[in-house]
Tab-separated table of C-alpha atoms and ligand atoms in Angstrom:
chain	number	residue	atom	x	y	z
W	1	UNK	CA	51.692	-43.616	24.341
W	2	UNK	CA	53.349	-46.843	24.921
W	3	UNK	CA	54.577	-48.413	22.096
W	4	UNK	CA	55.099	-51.935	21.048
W	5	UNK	CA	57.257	-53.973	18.787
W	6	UNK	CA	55.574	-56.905	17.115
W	7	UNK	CA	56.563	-59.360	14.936
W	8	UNK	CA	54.386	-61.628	12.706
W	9	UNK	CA	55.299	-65.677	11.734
W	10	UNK	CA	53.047	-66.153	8.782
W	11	UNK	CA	51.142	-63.953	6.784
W	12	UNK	CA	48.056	-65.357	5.318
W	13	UNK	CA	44.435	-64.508	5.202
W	14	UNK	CA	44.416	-64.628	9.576
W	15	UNK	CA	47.574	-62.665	9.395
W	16	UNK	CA	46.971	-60.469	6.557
W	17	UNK	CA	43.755	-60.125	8.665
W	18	UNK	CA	45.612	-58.953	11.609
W	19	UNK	CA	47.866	-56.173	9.347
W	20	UNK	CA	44.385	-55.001	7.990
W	21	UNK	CA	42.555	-54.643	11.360
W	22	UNK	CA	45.833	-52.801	12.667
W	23	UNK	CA	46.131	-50.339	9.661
W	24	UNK	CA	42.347	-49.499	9.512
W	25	UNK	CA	41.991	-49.463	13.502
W	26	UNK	CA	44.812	-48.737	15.021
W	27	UNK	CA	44.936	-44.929	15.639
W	28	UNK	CA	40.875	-45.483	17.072
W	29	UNK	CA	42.351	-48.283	19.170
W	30	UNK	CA	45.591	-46.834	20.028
W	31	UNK	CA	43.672	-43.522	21.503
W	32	UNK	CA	41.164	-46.029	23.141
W	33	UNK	CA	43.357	-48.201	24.629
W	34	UNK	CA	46.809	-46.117	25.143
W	35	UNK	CA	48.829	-48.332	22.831
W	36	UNK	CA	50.474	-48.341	19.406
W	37	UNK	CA	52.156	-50.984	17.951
W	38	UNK	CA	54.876	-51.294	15.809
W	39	UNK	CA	55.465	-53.990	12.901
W	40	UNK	CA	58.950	-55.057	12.550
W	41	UNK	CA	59.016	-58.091	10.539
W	42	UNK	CA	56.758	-60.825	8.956
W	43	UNK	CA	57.860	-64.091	8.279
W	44	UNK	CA	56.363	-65.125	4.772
W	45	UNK	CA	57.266	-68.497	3.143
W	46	UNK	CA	57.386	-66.600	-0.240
W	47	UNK	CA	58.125	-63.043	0.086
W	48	UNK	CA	56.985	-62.014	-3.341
W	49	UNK	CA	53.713	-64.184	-3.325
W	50	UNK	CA	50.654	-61.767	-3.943
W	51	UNK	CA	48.359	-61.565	-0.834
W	52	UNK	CA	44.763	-59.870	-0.092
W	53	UNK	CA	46.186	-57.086	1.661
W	54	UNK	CA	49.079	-54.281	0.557
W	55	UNK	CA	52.497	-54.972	2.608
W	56	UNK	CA	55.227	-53.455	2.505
W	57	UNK	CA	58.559	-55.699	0.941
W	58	UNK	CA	60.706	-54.307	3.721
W	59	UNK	CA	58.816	-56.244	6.379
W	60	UNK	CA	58.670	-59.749	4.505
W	61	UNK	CA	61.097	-61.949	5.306
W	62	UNK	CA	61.537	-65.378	4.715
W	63	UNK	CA	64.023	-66.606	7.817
W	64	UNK	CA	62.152	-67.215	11.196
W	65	UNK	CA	65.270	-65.914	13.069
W	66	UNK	CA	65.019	-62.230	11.930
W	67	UNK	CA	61.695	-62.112	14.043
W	68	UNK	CA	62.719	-64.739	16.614
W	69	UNK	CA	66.301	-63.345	16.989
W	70	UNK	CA	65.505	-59.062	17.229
W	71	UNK	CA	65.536	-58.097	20.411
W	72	UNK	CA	62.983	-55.244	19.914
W	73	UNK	CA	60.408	-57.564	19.293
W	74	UNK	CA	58.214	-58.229	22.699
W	75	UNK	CA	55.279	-59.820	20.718
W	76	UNK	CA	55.242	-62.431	18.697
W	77	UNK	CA	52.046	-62.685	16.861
W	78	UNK	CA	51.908	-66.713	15.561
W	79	UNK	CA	49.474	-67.762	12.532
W	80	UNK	CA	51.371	-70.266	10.008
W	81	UNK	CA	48.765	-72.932	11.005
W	82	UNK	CA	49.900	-76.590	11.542
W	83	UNK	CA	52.032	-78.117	14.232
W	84	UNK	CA	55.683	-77.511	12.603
W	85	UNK	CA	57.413	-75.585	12.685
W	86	UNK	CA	54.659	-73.547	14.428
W	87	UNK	CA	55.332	-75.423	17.834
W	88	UNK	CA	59.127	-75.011	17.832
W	89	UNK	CA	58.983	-71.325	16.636
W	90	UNK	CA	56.197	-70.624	19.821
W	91	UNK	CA	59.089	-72.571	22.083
W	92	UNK	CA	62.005	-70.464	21.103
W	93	UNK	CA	60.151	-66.925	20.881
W	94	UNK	CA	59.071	-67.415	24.783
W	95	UNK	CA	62.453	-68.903	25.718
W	96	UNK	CA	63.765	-65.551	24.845
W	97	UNK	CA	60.783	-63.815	26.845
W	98	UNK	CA	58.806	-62.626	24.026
W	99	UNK	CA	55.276	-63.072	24.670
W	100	UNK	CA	53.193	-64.979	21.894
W	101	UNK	CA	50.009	-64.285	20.661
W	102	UNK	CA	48.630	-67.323	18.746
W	103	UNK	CA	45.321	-69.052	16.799
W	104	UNK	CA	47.074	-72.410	16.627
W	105	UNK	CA	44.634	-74.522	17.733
W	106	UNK	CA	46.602	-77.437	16.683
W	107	UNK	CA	50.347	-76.609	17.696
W	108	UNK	CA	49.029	-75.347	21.166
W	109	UNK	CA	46.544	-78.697	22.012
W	110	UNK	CA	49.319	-80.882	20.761
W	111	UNK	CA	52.373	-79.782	22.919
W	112	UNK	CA	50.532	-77.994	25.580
W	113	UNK	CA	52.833	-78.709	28.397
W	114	UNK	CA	56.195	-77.838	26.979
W	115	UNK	CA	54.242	-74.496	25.227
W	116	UNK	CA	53.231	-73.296	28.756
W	117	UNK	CA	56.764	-74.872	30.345
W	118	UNK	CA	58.292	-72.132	28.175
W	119	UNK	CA	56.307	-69.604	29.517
W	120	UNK	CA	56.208	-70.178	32.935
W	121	UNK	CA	59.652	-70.739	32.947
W	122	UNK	CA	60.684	-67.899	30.887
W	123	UNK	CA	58.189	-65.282	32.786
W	124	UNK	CA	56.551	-64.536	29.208
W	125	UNK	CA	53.004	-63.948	28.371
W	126	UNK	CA	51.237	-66.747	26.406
W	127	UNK	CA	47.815	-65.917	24.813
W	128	UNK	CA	45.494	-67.639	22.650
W	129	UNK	CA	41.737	-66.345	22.608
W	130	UNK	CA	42.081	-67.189	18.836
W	131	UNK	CA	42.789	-70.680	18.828
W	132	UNK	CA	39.176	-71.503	20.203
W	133	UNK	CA	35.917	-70.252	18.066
W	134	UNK	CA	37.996	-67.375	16.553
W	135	UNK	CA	36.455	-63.970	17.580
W	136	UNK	CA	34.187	-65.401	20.820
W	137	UNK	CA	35.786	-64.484	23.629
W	138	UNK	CA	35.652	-68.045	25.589
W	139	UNK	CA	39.258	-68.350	26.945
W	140	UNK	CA	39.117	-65.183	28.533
W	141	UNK	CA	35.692	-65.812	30.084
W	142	UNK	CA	37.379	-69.292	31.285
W	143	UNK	CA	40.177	-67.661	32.583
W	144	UNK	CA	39.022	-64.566	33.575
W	145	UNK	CA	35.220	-64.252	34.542
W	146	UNK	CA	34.268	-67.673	35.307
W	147	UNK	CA	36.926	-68.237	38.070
W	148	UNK	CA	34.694	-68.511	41.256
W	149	UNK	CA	32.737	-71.667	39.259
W	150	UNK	CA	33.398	-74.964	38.999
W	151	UNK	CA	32.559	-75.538	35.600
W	152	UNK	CA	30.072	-79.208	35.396
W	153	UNK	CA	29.677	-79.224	32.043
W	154	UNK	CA	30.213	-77.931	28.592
W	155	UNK	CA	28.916	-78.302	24.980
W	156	UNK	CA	29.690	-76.620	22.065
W	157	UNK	CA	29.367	-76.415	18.599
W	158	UNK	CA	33.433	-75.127	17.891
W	159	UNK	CA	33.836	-76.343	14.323
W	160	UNK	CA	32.109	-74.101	11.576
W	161	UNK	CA	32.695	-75.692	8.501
W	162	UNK	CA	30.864	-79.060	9.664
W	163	UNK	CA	27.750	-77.130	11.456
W	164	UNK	CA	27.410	-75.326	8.272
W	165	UNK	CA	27.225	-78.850	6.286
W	166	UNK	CA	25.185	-80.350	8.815
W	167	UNK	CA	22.261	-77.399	8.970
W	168	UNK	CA	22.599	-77.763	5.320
W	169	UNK	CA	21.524	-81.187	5.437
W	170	UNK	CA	18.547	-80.226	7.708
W	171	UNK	CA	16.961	-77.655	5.882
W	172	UNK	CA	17.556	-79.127	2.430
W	173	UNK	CA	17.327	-82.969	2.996
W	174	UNK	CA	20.703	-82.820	1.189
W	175	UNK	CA	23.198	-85.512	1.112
W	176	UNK	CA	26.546	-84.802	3.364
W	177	UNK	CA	28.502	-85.293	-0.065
W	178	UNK	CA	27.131	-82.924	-2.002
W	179	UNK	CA	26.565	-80.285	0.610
W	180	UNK	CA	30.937	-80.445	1.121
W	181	UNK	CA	31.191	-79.942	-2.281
W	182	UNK	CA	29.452	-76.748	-2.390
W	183	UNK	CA	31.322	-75.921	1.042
W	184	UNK	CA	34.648	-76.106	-0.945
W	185	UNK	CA	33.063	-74.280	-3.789
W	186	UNK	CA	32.708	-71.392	-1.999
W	187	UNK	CA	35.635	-72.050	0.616
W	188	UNK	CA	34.075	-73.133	3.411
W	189	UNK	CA	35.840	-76.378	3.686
W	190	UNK	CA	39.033	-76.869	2.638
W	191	UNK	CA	40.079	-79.240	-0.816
W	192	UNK	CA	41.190	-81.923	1.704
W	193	UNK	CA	37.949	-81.415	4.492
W	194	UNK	CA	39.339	-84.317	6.778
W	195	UNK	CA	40.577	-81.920	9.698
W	196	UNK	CA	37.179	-80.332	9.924
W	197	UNK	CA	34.665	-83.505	9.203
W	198	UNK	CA	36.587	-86.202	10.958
W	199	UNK	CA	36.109	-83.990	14.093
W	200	UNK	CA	39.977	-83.321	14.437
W	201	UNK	CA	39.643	-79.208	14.214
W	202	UNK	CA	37.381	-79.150	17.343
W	203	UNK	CA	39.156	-82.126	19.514
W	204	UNK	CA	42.048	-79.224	19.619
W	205	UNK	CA	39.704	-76.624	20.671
W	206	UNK	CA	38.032	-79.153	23.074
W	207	UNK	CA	41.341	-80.345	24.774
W	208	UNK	CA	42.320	-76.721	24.855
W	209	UNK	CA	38.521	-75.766	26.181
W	210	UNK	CA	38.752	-79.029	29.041
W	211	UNK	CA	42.104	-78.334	30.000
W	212	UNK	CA	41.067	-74.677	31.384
W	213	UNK	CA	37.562	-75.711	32.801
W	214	UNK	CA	38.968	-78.177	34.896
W	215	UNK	CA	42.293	-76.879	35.537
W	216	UNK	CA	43.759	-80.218	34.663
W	217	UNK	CA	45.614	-81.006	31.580
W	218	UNK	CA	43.397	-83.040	28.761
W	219	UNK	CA	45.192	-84.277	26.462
W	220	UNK	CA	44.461	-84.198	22.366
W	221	UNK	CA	44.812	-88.455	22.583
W	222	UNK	CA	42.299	-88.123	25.534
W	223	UNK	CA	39.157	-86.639	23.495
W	224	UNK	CA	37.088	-88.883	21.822
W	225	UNK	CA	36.459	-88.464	18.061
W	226	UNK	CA	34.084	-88.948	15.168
W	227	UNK	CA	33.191	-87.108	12.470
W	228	UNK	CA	30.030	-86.893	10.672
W	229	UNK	CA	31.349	-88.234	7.681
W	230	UNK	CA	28.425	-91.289	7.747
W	231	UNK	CA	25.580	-89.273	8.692
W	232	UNK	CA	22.724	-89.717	6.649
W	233	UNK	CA	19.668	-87.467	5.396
W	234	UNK	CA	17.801	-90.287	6.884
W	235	UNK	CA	19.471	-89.967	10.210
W	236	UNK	CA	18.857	-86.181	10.582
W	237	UNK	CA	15.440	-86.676	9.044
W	238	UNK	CA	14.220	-89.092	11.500
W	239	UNK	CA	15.996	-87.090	14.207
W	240	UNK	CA	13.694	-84.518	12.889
W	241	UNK	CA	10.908	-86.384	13.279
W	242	UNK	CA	11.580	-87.139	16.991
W	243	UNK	CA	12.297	-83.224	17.580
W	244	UNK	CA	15.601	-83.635	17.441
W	245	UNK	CA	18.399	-81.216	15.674
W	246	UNK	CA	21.948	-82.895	14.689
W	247	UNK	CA	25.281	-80.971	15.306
W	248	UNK	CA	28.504	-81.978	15.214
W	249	UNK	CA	29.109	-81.475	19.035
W	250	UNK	CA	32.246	-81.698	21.695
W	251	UNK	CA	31.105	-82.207	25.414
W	252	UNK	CA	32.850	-82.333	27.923
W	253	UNK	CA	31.785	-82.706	31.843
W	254	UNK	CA	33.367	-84.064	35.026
W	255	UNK	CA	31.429	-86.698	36.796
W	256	UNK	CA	32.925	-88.295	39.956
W	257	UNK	CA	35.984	-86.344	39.372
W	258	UNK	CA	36.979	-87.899	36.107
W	259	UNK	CA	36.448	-86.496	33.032
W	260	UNK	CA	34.973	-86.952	29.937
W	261	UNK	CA	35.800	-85.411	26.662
W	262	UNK	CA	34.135	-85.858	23.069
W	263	UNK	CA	33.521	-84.620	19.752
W	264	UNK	CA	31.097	-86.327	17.719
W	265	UNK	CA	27.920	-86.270	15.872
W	266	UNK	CA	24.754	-85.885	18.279
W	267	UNK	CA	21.435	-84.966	18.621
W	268	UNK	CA	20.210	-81.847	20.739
W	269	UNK	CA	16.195	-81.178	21.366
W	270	UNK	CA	15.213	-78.356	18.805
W	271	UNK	CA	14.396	-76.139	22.098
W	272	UNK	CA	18.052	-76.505	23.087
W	273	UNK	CA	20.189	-72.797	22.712
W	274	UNK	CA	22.104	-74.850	20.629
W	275	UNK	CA	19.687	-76.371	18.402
W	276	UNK	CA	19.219	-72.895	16.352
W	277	UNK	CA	23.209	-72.395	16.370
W	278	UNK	CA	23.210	-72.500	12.234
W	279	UNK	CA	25.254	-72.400	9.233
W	280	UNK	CA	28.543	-71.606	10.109
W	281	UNK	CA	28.236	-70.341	13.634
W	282	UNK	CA	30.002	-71.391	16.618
W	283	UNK	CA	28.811	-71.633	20.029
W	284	UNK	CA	29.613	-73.097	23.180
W	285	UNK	CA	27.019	-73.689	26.418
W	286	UNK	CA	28.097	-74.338	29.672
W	287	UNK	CA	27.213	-74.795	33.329
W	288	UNK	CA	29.072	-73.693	36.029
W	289	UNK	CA	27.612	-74.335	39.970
W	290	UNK	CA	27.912	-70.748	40.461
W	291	UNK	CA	26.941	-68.918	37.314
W	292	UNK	CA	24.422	-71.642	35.934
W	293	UNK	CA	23.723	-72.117	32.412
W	294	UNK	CA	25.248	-69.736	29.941
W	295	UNK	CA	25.995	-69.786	25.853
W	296	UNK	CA	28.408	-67.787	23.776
W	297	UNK	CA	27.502	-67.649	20.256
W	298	UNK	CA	29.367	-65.766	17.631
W	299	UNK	CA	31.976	-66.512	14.193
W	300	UNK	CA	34.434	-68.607	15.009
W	301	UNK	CA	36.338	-68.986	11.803
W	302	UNK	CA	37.271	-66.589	9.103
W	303	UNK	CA	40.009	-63.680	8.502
W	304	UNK	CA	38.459	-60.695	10.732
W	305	UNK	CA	36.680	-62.553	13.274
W	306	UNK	CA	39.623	-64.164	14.553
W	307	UNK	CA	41.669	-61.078	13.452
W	308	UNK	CA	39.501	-59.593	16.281
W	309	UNK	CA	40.434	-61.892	18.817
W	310	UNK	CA	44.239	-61.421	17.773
W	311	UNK	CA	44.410	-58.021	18.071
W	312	UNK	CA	42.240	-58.263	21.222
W	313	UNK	CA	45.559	-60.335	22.810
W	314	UNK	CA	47.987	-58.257	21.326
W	315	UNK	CA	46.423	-55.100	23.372
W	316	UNK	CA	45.899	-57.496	26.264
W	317	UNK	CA	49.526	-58.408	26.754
W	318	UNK	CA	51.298	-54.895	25.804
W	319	UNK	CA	48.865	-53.427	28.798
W	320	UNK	CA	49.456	-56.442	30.967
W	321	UNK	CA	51.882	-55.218	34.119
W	322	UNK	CA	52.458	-59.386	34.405
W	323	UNK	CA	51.363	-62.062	32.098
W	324	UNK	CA	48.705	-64.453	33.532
W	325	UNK	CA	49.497	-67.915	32.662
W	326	UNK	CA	46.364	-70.635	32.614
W	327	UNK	CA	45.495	-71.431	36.171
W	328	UNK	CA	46.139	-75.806	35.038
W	329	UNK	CA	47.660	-78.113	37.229
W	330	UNK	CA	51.009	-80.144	36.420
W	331	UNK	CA	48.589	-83.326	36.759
W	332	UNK	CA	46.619	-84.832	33.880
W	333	UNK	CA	42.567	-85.121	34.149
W	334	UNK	CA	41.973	-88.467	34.976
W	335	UNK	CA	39.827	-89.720	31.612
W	336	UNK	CA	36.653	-91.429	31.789
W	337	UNK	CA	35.954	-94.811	30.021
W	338	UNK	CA	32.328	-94.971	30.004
W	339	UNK	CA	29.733	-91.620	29.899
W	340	UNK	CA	26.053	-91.621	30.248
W	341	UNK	CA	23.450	-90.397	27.260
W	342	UNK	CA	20.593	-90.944	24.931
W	343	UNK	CA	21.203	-93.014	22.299
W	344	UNK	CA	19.444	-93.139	18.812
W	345	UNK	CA	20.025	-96.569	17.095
W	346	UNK	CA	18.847	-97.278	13.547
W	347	UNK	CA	18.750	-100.401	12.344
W	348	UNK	CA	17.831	-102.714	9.569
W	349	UNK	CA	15.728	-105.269	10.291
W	350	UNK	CA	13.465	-108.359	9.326
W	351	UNK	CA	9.676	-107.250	9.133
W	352	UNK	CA	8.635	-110.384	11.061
W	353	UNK	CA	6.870	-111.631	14.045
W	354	UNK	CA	9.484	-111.940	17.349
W	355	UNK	CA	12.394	-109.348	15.508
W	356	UNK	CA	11.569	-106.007	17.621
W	357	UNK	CA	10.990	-108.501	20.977
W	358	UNK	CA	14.781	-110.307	19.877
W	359	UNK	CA	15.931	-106.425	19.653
W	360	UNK	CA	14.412	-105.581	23.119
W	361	UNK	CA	15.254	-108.170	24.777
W	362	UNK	CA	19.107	-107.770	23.958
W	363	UNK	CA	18.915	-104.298	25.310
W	364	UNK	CA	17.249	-105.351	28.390
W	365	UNK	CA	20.274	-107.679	29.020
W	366	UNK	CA	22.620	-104.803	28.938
W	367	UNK	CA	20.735	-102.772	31.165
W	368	UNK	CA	19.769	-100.344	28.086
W	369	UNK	CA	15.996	-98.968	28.649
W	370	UNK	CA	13.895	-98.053	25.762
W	371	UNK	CA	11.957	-94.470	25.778
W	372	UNK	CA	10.663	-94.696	22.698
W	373	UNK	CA	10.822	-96.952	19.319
W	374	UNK	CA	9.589	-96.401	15.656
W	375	UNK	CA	9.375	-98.292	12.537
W	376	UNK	CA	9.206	-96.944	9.107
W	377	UNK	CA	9.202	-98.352	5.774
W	378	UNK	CA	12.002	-98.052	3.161
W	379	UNK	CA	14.987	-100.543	4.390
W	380	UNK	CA	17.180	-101.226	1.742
W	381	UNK	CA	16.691	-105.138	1.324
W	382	UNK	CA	12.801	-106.535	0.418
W	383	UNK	CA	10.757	-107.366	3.669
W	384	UNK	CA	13.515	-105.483	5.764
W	385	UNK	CA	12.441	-101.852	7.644
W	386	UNK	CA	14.049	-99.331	9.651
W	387	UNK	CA	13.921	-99.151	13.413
W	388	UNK	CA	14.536	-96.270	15.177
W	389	UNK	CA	15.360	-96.530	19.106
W	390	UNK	CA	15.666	-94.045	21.387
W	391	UNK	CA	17.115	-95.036	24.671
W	392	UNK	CA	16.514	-93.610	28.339
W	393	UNK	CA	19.717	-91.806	29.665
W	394	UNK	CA	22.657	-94.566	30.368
W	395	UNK	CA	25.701	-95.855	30.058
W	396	UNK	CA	27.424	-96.020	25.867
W	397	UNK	CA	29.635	-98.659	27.009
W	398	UNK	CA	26.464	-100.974	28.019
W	399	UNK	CA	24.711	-99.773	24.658
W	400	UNK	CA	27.716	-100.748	22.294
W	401	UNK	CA	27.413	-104.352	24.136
W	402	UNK	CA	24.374	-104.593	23.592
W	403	UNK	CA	24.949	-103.785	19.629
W	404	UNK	CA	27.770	-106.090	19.572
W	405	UNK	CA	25.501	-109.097	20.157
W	406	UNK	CA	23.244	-108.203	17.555
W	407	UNK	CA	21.688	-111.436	15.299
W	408	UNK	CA	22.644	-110.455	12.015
W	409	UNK	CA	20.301	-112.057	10.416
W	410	UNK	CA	17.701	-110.635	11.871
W	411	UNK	CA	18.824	-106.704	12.031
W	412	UNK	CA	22.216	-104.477	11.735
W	413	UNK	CA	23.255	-101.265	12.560
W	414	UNK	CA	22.898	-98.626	10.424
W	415	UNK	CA	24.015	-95.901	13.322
W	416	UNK	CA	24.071	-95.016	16.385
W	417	UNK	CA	23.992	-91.226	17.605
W	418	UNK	CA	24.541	-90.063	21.095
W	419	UNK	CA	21.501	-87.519	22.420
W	420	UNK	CA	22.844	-84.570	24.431
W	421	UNK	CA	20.993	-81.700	26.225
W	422	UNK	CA	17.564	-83.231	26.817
V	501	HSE	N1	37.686	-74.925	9.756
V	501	HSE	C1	37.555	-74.373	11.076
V	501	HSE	C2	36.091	-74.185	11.349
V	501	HSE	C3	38.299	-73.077	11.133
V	501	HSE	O1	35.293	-74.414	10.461
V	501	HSE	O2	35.702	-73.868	12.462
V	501	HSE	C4	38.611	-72.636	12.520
V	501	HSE	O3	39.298	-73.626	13.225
């Protein structure tokens, strides 16, 4: 039985997670998969802090060099969270030719290059399934099963805490503030939500995601971001109304060999795989010219499901006879400016004669053709109403033109939401 020193930097509910999952599994896994592992040390912050899991005081230490430093350790399992010291720590344990097992979403997607320069350079084995929709195993199909495809296009919903808010808001009518506070209540979202509902949490995974579908770095600065901090029960109710399901989604496609990358509110058809994606479910649909359309679904947050994914790595790399590094270019993706979609615009506006023909008329200008408009009573000002448009497929840069030149006085924005999937 081959056995393996590990050492762990952090210990919190992921990595108390991992100590759990190896305690209660190991001898099933061990006689499964032919190896045993062996916890050295644990690098706590405060050693004598109480935590959700029984470990022993010998193990907890609170200087990063006596895991970084001991040459018996060959794995170095990362979960402190953050980008510091996490980053440097990743840096020095694969300069020394430990491998790393991480779920830092944010330390990996923000110094990418010099994480896998370390590698590479240092022959060690870098692996991450848990930085991306904790316990789905997407990396690995990118890397591993998906290889003959070139992937078109991808979508996902890879941020749990803001589809849980959002199908909240569906089902109940409920407004986004109220529905975060009962996320926090029961921990869903954390006191300060701002990674998670500004859309910050997924651009990580989606740079990460991007970077290994099209085998071209894409950087963090590169996605596009919005969170759903503004939606409205209106919003998602008329989005209802047009048979249309809000997520908070990240996209990303190549088109002309540039790519596009995005996370931000949007609509989906309610017949679209990820239209019944709720609560706090991840999922992420893509299209490769080979394999076609396919969707992994599963937890994507939380202490055992990405637990899973750790351990899944850690078994992965003690097996591996050579560590596979991601098959990425040195080269950047070249970013696109513009993208084509649907577009839902709602708008204030005057209830009088020539105001919707004003309104069409500017979108005609910018090239932007209608599919389908509605007006409904209940704008905020007397004698105003709301006007929902929904565009034909087309360019967002020609559409925020278009919104740009807007009369005031006639009608303003109240938002605009990009359509995906129809
Ligand atoms: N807050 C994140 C989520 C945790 O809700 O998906 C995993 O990154």
């Amino acid at each position: 039985m081959k056995r393996t020193a590990i050492g762990f930097l952090g210990c919190g509910n992921i990595g108390c997670g991992v100590y759990r999952l190896l305690e209660t599994h190991g001898e099933t896994m061990a006689q499964n998969e032919g190896v045993a592992f062996d916890i050295r040390r644990i690098l706590v912050r405060s050693p004598g802090k109480k935590r959700s899991w029984d470990i022993p005081a010998h193990l907890l230490t609170d200087r990063a060099e006596d895991v970084l430093d001991d040459p018996q350790i060959e794995i170095v399992m990362e979960f402190m969270g953050g980008e510091e010291p996490a980053a440097s720590y990743m840096i020095e344990a694969l300069r020394r030719g430990k491998t790393v097992v991480t779920a830092n979403k944010m330390a990996l997607a923000a110094h990418w290059e010099e994480i896998v320069r370390a590698a590479r350079e240092h022959g060690a084995g870098l692996y991450y399934e848990a930085s991306v929709c904790g316990a789905i195993p997407i990396i690995r199909a990118l890397n591993e099963s998906l290889q003959a495809n070139r992937i078109t296009s991808m979508m996902g919903i890879i941020n749990g805490t803001t589809n849980y808010i959002l199908t909240r808001m569906r089902e109940e009518g409920a407004a986004y503030s109220d529905v975060l506070a009962d996320a926090q209540r029961l921990g869903l979202a954390e006191p300060d939500p701002t990674a998670d509902v500004e859309g910050y949490d997924a651009a990580y995974k989606l740079s990460i995601l991007a970077t290994l579908a099209f085998h071209r770095h894409v950087p963090v600065e590169s996605v596009y971001r919005e969170g759903i901090t503004k939606i409205t029960p209106q919003d998602v109710q008329y989005g209802r109304e047009f048979g249309l399901t809000l997520k908070l989604l990240a996209v990303a496609r190549e088109v002309d060999g540039r790519v596009e990358a995005r996370v931000h509110p949007a609509f989906v058809p309610d017949s679209h795989p990820l239209a019944g994606v709720g609560g706090a479910f991840n999922a992420v649909y893509l299209n490769g010219h080979a394999c076609g359309e396919m969707m992994f679904y599963g937890r994507g947050a939380g202490d055992m499901p990405t637990a899973s994914a750790l351990v899944s790595d850690m078994i992965k790399a003690a097996k591996a006879k050579r560590h596979m590094l991601p098959a990425v270019g040195d080269a950047r993706c070249e970013m696109a400016e513009d993208w084509a979609c649907v577009h839902f615009v709602r708008m204030q506006a005057k209830d009088e004669p020539g105001v919707l023909a004003q309104v069409a008329g500017l979108f005609a200008r910018h090239g932007v053709s209608i599919a389908s408009v509605a007006q409904k009573a209940g704008g905020d000002r007397p004698g105003a109403v709301q006007m929902i448009f929904l565009t034909h497929g087309g360019s967002e840069q020609a559409v925020r033109r278009a919104l740009c030149e807007l009369n005031h006085d006639i009608a303003s924005v109240c938002s605009m939401i990009r359509v995906e999937g129809v």
